[in-house]
Coordinates of C-alpha atoms in Angstrom, one line a residue:
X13 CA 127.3 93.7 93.9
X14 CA 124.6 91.6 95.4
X15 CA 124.8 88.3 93.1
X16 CA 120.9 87.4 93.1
X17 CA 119.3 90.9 92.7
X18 CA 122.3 92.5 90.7
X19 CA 122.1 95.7 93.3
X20 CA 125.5 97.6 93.6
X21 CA 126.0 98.4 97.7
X22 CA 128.4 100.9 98.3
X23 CA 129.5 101.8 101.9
X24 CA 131.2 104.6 103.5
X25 CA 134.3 105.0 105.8
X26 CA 131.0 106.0 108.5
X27 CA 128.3 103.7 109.4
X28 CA 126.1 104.4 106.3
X29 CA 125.2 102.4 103.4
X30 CA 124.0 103.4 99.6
X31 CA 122.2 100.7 97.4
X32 CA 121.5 101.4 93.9
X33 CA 118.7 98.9 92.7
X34 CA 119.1 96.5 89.8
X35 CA 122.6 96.7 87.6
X36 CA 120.6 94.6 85.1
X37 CA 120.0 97.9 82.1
X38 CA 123.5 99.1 82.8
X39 CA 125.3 95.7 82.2
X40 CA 123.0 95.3 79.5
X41 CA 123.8 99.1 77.8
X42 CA 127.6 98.1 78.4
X43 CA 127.3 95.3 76.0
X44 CA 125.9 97.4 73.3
X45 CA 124.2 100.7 73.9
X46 CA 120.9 101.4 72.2
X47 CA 120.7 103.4 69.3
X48 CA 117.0 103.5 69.2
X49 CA 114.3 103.2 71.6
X50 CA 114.8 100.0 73.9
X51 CA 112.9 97.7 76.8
X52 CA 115.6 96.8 78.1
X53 CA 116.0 93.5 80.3
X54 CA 114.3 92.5 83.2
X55 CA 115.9 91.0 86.1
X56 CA 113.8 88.1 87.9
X57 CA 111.2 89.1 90.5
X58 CA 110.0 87.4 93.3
X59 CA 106.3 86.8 94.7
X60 CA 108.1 88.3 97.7
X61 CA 105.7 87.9 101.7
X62 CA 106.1 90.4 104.0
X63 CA 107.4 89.4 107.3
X64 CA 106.6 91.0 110.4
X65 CA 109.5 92.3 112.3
X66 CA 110.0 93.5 116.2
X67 CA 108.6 97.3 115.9
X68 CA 111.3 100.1 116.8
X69 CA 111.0 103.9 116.4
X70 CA 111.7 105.4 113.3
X71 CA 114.7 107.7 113.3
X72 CA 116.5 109.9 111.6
X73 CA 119.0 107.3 110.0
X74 CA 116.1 105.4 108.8
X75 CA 116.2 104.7 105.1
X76 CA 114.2 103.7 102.1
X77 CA 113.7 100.1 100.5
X78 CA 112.6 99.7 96.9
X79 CA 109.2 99.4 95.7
X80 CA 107.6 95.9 95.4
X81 CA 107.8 93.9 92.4
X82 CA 110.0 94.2 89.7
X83 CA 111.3 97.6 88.0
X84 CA 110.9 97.6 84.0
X85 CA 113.7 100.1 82.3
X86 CA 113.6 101.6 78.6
X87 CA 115.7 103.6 76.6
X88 CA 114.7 106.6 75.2
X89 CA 116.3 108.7 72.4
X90 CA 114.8 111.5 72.5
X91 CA 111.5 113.0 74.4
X92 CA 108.4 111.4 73.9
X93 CA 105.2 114.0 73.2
X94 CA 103.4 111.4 75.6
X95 CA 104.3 109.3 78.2
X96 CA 104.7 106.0 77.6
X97 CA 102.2 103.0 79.0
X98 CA 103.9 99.7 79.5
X99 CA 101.5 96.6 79.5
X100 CA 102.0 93.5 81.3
X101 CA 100.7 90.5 79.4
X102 CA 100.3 86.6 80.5
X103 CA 99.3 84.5 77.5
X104 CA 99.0 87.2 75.3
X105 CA 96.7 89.0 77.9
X106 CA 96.8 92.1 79.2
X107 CA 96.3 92.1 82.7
X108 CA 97.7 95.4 83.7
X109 CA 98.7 98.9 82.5
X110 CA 101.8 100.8 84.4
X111 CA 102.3 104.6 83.5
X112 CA 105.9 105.5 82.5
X113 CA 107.8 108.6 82.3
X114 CA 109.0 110.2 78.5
X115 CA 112.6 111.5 79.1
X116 CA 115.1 110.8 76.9
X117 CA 117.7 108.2 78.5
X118 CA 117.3 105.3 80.5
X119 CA 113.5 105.1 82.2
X120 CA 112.2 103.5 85.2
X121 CA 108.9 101.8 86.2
X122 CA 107.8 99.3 88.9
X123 CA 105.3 96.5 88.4
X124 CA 104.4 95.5 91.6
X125 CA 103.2 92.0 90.4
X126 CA 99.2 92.8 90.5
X127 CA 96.6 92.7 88.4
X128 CA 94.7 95.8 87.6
X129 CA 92.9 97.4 91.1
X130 CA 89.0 97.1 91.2
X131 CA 87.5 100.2 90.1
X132 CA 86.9 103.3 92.3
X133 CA 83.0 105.2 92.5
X134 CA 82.5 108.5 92.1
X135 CA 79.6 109.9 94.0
X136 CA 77.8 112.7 92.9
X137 CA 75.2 113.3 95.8
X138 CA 75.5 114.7 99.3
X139 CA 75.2 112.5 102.5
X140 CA 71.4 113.6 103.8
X141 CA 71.3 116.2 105.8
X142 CA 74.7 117.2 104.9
X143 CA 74.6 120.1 102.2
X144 CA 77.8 121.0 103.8
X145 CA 79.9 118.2 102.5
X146 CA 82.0 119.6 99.4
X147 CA 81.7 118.4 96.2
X148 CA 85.0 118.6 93.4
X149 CA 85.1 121.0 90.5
X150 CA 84.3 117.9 88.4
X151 CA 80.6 117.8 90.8
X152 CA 82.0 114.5 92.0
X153 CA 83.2 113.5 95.7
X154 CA 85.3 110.1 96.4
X155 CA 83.9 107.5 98.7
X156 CA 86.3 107.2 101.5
X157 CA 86.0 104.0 103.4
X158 CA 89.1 104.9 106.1
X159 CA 89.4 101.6 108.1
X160 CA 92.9 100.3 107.6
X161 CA 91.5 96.7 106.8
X162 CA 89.9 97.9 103.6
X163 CA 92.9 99.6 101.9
X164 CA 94.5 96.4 100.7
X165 CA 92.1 95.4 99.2
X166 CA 91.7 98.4 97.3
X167 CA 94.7 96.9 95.1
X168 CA 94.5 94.4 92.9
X169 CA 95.2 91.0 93.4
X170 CA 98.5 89.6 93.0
X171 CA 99.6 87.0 90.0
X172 CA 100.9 83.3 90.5
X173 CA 104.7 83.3 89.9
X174 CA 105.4 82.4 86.1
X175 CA 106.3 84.4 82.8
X176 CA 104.3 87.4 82.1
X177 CA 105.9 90.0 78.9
X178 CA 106.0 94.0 79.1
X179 CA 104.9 95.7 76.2
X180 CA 105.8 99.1 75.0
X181 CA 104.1 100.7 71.9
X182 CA 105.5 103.3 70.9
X183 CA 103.6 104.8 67.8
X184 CA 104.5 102.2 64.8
X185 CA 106.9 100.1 66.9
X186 CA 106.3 97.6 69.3
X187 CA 108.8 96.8 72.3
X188 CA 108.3 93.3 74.4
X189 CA 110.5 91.9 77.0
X190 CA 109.9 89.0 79.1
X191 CA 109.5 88.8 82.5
X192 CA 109.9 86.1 85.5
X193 CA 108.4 86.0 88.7
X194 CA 110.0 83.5 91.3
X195 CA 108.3 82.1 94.3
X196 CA 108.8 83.5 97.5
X197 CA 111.4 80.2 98.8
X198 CA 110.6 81.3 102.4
X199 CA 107.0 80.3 102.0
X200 CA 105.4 76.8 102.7
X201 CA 102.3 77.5 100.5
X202 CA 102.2 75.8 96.8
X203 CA 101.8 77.0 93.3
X204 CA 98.1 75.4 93.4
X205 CA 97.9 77.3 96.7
X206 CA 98.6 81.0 95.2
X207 CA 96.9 79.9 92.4
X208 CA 93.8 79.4 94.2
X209 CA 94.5 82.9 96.3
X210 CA 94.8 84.4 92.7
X211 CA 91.2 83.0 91.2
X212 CA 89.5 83.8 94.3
X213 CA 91.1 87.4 94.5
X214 CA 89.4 88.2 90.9
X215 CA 86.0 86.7 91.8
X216 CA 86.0 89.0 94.6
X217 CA 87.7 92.0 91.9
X218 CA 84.2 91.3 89.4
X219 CA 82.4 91.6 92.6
X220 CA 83.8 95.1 93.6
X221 CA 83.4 96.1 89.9
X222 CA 80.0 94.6 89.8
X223 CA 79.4 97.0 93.0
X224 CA 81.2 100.2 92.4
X225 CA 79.4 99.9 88.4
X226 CA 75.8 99.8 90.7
X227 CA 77.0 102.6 92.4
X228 CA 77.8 104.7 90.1
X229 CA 74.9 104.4 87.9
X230 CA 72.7 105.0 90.8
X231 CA 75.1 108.7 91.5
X232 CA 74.5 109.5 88.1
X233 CA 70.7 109.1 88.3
X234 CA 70.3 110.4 91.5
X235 CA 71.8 113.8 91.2
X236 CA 70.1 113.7 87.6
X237 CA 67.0 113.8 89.6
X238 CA 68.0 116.0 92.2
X239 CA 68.7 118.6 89.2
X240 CA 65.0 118.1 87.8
X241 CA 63.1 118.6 91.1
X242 CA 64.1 122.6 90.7
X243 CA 63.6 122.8 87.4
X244 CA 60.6 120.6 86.4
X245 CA 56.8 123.1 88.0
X246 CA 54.3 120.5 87.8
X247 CA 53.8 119.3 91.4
X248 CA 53.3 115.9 90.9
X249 CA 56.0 114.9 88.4
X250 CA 58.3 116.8 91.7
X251 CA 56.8 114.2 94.0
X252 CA 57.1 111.8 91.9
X253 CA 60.8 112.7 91.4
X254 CA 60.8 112.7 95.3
X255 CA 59.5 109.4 95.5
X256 CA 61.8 108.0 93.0
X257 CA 65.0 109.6 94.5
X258 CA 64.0 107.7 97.9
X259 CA 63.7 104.6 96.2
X260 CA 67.5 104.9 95.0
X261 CA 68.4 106.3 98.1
X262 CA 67.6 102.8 100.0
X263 CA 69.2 100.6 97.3
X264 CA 72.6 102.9 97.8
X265 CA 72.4 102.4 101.1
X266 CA 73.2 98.7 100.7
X267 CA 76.1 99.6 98.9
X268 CA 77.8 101.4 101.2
X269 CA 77.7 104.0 103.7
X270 CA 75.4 106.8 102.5
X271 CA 76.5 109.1 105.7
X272 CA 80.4 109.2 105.3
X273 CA 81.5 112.9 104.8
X274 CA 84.8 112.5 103.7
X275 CA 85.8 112.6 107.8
X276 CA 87.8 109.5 109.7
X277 CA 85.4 109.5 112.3
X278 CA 82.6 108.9 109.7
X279 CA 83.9 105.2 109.7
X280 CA 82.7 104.2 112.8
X281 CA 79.0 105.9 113.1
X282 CA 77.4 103.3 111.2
X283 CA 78.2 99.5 109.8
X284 CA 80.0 99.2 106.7
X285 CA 78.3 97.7 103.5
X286 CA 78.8 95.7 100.5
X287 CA 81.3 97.7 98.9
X288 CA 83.3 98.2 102.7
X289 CA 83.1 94.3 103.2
X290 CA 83.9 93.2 100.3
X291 CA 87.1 95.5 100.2
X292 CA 88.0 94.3 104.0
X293 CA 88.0 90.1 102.4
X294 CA 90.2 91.5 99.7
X295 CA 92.3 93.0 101.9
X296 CA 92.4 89.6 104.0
X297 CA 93.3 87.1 101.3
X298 CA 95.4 89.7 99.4
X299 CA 97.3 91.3 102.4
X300 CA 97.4 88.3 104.9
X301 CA 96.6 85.2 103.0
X302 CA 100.7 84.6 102.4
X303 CA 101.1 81.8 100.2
X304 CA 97.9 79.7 101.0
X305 CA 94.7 79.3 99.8
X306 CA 91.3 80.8 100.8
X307 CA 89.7 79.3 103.8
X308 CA 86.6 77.9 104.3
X309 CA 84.9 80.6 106.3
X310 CA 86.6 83.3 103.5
X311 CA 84.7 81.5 100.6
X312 CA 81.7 81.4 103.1
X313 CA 81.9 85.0 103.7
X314 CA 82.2 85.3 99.9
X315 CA 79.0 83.6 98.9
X316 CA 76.8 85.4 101.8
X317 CA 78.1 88.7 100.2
X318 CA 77.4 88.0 96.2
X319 CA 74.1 86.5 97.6
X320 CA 73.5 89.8 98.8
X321 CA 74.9 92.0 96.0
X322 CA 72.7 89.9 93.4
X323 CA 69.8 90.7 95.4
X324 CA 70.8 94.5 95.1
X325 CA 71.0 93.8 91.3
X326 CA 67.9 92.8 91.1
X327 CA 66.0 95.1 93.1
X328 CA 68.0 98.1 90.6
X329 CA 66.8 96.7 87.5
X330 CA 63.3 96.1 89.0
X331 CA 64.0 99.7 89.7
X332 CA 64.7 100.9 86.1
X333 CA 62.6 99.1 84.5
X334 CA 59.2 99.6 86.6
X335 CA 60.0 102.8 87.8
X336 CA 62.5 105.1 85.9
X337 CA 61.5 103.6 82.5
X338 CA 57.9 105.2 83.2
X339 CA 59.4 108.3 85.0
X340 CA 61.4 109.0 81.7
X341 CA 58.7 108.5 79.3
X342 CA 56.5 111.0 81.7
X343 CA 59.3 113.8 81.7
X344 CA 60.3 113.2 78.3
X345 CA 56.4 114.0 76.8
X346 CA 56.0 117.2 79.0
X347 CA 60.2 118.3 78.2
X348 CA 62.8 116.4 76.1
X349 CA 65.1 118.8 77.9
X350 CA 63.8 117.0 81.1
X351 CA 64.8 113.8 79.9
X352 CA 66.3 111.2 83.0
X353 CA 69.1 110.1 81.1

């Protein structure tokens, strides 16, 4: 039994190896077995930096490590209608919200020490000159950015070391355990450092929300629009419509790449935009920014991009309220059924 981690290693008479994670719920069950629903203890995590290694071919042997973080495990008594959520607090707030499972016995659940991921658009128009491109049964389609330097920071960022609680609810009753995160003792950085990582992670999160919220208002009006040019006859509330539609079109295209299809190659046709490059300075300071603090020329890059996104902001609300506001009112008076909203 590994001492730190409390993982059982087992080995066979051959060259292989089993490792079953985290003894901590079955020593804890040996003491005194639930008789009602449990969170059972947590064992320490650790703010844990990957470390690059010499690359070699996968092979057959190869096997699995655990997820990152730290794995929470309750104790069921019977089935649960609904799965359970388990909440991860720090000062009594909720920073993020990780999906269990609902069988009866002992559960399992890894937190992998973020907070909750920026939100995701949903876009609800074609790329022009692409009615090809398929939409979902929901009339949606996900924005794809593909380059690799973007998915990190597609995650949320990750939390300074500390004491966080999980929290169960479970109808009536209320389940809490605590939970401590160590620092990674390989790293040179300093609590003030990650620190610093972490606050500069959410400003950039609020910016990705501020941006994916832009976009998807913008969806949700444009494919209004596109719904009314073939229903509404008169000829000049179509071009107007048109007009309009154009107008949106070119604020999108700030946001992010109006052309992508949904295919790889999509990704490198034209430049990426706000949405794109703010993802890839995520994925920098979250993914590569180890234990230190943002750089200059990362907070740099920062403040040229919000100075750009507030300028989007403003040219949408000059938008709505000089252009759609009077659109609406126009429709509204020939059709309430025509109505933009």
């Amino acid at each position: 039994v590994q001492p730190e981690f409390g993982d059982l290693v087992v080995a066979t008479y051959g060259r292989g190896f089993y490792i079953l994670d985290d003894l901590t719920p079955i020593r804890a069950m040996a003491k005194a077995r639930p008789a009602a629903n449990a969170l059972l203890p947590v064992r320490n995590g650790y703010h844990f930096q990957e470390v690059e290694s010499r690359h070699i071919e996968s092979t057959l042997s190869d096997g699995r490590g655990p997820d990152y973080g730290v794995p929470i495990q309750y104790f069921l008594k019977d089935t649960l209608k609904k799965a359970p959520e388990i909440k991860i607090l720090q000062n009594g707030k909720e920073i993020r919200t990780v999906k269990g499972t609902n069988k009866p016995g002992v559960n399992r659940v890894w937190w992998d020490l973020r907070h909750e991921s920026p939100e995701r658009p949903k876009l609800r128009t074609l790329p022009p000159g692409k009615s090809w491109v398929p939409l979902g049964k929901d009339s949606t389609r996900t924005l794809l950015v593909w380059d690799i330097d973007i998915h990190s920071g597609l995650l949320g960022p990750r939390v300074v070391p500390g004491t966080f609680t999980a929290q169960m609810n479970l109808g009536d009753e209320t389940l809490t355990q605590s939970i401590t995160i160590l620092k990674d003792p390989n790293t040179t950085g300093t609590m003030a450092d990650i620190a610093a990582q972490e606050a500069f992670s959410l400003e950039l999160r609020a910016a990705q929300n501020q941006t994916v919220q832009l976009i998807n208002d913008l969806e949700k009006k444009r494919a209004r629009m596109n719904q009314l040019v073939t229903r509404v006859p008169d000829k000049k509330l179509k071009e107007n419509l048109a007009q309009l539609n154009r107008d949106a079109t070119q604020i999108s295209a700030q946001l992010y790449d109006i052309h992508l299809t949904g295919a790889r190659e999509d990704a490198f046709r034209n430049p990426i935009r706000l949405y794109g490059r703010l993802g890839a300075l995520a994925s920098d300071i979250g993914a590569n920014g180890v234990d230190f603090p943002p750089t200059n020329q990362q907070r740099e890059v920062f403040e040229v991009l919000r100075a750009q996104l507030s300028k989007v902001q403003q040219a949408y609300d000059t938008w709505i309220k000089e252009e759609v506001s009077g659109m609406g009112k126009a429709l509204s008076k020939k059709n309430k059924a025509w109505a933009l909203e």
